[in-house]
Tab-separated table of C-alpha atoms in Angstrom:
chain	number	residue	atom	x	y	z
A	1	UNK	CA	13.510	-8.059	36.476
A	2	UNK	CA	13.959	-9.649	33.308
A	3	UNK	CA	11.256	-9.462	30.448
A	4	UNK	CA	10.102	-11.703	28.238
A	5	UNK	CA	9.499	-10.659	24.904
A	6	UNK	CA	7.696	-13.000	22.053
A	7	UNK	CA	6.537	-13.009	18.881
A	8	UNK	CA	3.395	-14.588	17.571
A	9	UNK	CA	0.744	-14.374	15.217
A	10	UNK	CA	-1.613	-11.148	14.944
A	11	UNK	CA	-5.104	-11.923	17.328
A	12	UNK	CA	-7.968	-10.215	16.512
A	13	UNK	CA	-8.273	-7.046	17.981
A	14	UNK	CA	-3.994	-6.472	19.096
A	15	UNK	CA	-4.335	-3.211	18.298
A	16	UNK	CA	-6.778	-2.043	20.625
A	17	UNK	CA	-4.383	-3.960	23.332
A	18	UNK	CA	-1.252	-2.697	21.876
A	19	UNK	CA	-2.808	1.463	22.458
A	20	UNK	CA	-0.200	2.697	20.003
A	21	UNK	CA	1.000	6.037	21.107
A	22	UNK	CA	0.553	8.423	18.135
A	23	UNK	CA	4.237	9.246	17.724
A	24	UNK	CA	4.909	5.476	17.715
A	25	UNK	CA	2.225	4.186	14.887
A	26	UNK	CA	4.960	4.265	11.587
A	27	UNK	CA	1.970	3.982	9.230
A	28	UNK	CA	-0.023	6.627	9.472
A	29	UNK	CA	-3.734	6.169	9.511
A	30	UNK	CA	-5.093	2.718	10.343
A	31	UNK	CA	-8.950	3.722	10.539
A	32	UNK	CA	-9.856	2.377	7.513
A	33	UNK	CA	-8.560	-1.008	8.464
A	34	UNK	CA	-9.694	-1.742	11.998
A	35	UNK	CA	-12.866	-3.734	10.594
A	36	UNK	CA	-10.083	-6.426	9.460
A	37	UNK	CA	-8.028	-5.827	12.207
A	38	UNK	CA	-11.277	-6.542	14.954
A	39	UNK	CA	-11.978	-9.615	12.827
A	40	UNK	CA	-9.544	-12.913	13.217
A	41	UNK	CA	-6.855	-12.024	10.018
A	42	UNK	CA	-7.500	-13.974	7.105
A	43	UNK	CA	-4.580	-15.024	5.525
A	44	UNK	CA	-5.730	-14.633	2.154
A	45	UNK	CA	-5.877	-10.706	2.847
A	46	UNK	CA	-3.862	-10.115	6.404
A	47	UNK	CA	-0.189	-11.252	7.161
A	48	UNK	CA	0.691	-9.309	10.871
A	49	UNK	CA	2.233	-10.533	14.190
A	50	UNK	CA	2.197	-9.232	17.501
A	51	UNK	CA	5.154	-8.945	19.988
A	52	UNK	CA	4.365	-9.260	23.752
A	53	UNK	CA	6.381	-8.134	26.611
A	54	UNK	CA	5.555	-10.635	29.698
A	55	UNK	CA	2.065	-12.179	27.303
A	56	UNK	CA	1.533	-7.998	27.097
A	57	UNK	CA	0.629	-6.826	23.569
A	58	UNK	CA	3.279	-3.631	23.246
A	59	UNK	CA	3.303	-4.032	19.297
A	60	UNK	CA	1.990	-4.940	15.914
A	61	UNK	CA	3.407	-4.697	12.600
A	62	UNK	CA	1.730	-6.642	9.189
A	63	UNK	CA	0.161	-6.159	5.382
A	64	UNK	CA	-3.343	-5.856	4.077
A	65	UNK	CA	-3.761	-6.834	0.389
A	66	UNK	CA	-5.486	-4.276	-1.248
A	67	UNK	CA	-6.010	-5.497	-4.497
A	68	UNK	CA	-3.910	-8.020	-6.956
A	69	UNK	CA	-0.346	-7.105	-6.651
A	70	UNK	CA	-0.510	-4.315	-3.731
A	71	UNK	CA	-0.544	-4.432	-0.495
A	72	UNK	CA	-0.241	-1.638	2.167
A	73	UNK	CA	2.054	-2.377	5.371
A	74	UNK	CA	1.359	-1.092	8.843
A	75	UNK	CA	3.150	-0.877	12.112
A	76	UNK	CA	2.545	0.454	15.940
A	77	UNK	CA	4.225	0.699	19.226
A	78	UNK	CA	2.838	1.242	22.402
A	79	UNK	CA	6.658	2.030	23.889
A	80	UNK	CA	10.094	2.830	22.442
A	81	UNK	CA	12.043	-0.263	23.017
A	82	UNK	CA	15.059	-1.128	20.830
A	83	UNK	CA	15.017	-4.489	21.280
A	84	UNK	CA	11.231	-4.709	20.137
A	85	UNK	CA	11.726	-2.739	16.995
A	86	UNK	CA	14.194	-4.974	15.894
A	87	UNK	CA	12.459	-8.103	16.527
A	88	UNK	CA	9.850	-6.381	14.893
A	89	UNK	CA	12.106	-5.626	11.896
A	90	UNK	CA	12.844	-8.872	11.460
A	91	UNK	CA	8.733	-9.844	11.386
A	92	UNK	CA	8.715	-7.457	8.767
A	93	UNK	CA	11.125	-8.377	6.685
A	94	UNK	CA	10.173	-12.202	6.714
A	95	UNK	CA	6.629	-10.963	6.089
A	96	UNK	CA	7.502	-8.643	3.089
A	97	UNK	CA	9.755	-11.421	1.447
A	98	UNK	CA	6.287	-14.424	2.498
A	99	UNK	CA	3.762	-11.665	0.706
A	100	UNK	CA	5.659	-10.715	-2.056
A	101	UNK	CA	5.810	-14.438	-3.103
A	102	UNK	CA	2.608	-15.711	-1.986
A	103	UNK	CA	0.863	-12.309	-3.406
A	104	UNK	CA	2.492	-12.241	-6.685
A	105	UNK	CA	3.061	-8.048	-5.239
A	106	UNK	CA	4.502	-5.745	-7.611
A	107	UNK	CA	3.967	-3.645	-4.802
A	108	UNK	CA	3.574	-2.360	-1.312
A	109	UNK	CA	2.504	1.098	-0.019
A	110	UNK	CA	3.175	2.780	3.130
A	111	UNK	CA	2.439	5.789	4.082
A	112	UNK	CA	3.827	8.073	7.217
A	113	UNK	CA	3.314	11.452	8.904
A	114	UNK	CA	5.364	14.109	7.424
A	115	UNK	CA	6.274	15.572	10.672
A	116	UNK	CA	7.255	11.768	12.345
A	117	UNK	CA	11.105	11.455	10.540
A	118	UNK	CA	12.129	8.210	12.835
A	119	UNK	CA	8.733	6.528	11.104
A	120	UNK	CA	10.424	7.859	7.602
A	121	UNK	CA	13.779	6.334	8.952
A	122	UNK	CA	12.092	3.286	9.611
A	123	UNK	CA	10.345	3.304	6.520
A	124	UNK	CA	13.835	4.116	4.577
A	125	UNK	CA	15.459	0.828	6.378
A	126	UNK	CA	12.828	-1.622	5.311
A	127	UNK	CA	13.541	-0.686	1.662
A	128	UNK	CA	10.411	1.824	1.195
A	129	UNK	CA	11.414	5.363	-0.678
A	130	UNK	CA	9.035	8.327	-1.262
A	131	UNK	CA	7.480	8.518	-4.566
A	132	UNK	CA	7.255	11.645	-6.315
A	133	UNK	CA	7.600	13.196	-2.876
A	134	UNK	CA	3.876	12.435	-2.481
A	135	UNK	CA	1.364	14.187	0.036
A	136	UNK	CA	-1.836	13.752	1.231
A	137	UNK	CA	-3.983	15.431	4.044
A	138	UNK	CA	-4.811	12.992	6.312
A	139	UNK	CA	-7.006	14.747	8.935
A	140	UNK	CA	-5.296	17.150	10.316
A	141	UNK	CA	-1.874	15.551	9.149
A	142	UNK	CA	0.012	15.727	6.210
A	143	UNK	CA	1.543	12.158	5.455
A	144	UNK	CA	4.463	11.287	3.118
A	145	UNK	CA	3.576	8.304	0.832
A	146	UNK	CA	6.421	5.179	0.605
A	147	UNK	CA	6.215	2.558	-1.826
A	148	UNK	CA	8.227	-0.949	-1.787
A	149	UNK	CA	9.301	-2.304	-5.138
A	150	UNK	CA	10.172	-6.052	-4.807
C-alpha cells in the first residue's frame, strides 16, 4: 500500500493529533507552549508545519519567538520514519532561513534530553551546538541546551 505523505501548515492543536512518543519529541519540554500551540499560530510569533501520512498528523516541527531576536525551535514524531524526518528537515531548514530574516534572530534555542543522543544528532545536523555544555533539570530529566547562530 503506498502512503501519502504531505506537508502543510501547522493547525491548531497538531500536536495533540500528532501524540509524540517521548523518545521521538527532539525538543524537550513543550508544556509551556501548548497555549500557542491549541490556539491557530500567529505568524507574528509561530512559524511550524505539520506532515501527514494518508491526511494523518504523524509530525510537527516549527519556532516560537520568544522575544526580539530569539526564538526557540521544536520538533515531534509520533513514528520513526526516514522519509518523514527528512521532509521534515527540509521544513526546518526553510523555516530557520524564513525566521531568521523575517525575525531579525540573532538567535535560536533548542533544547534536548541528555539521555535522547539521536535528538542531539538531529540537533547537531540542523546547525545547533551545545553551549557551555549547558544543563537544566527539566522534571525528572536533565536536558542539554543547543543554540543556533545565524
Amino acid at each position: 500500500m503506498k502512503t501519502d505523505l504531505s506537508l502543510r501548515p501547522y493547525w491548531a492543536g497538531d500536536w495533540r493529533a500528532v501524540r509524540p512518543r517521548a523518545e521521538l519529541q527532539v525538543f524537550s519540554d513543550l508544556t509551556i507552549h501548548h497555549g500557542l500551540l491549541d490556539r491557530a499560530p500567529s505568524p507574528d510569533m509561530v512559524r511550524a508545519r505539520t506532515l501527514c501520512r494518508n491526511g494523518r498528523p504523524i509530525a510537527s516541527a516549527g519556532l516560537f519567538l520568544q522575544r526580539a531576536h530569539l526564538a526557540e525551535a521544536w520538533a515531534m514524531f509520533a513514528e520513526p520514519d526516514p522519509r518523514a524526518t527528512r521532509m521534515v528537515v527540509t521544513a526546518i531548514r526553510e523555516q530557520l532561513a524564513e525566521a531568521v530574516r523575517d525575525w531579525s534572530l540573532t538567535r535560536i534555542e533548542a533544547s534536548c534530553l541528555a539521555d535522547f543522543p539521536a535528538g542531539q544528532r538531529f540537533l547537531t545536523f540542523l546547525g545547533f551546538a551545545p553551549y557551555a555544555e549547558a544543563r537544566r533539570r527539566a522534571g525528572p530529566h536533565t536536558e542539554i541546551l543547543m543554540e543556533y547562530l545565524p
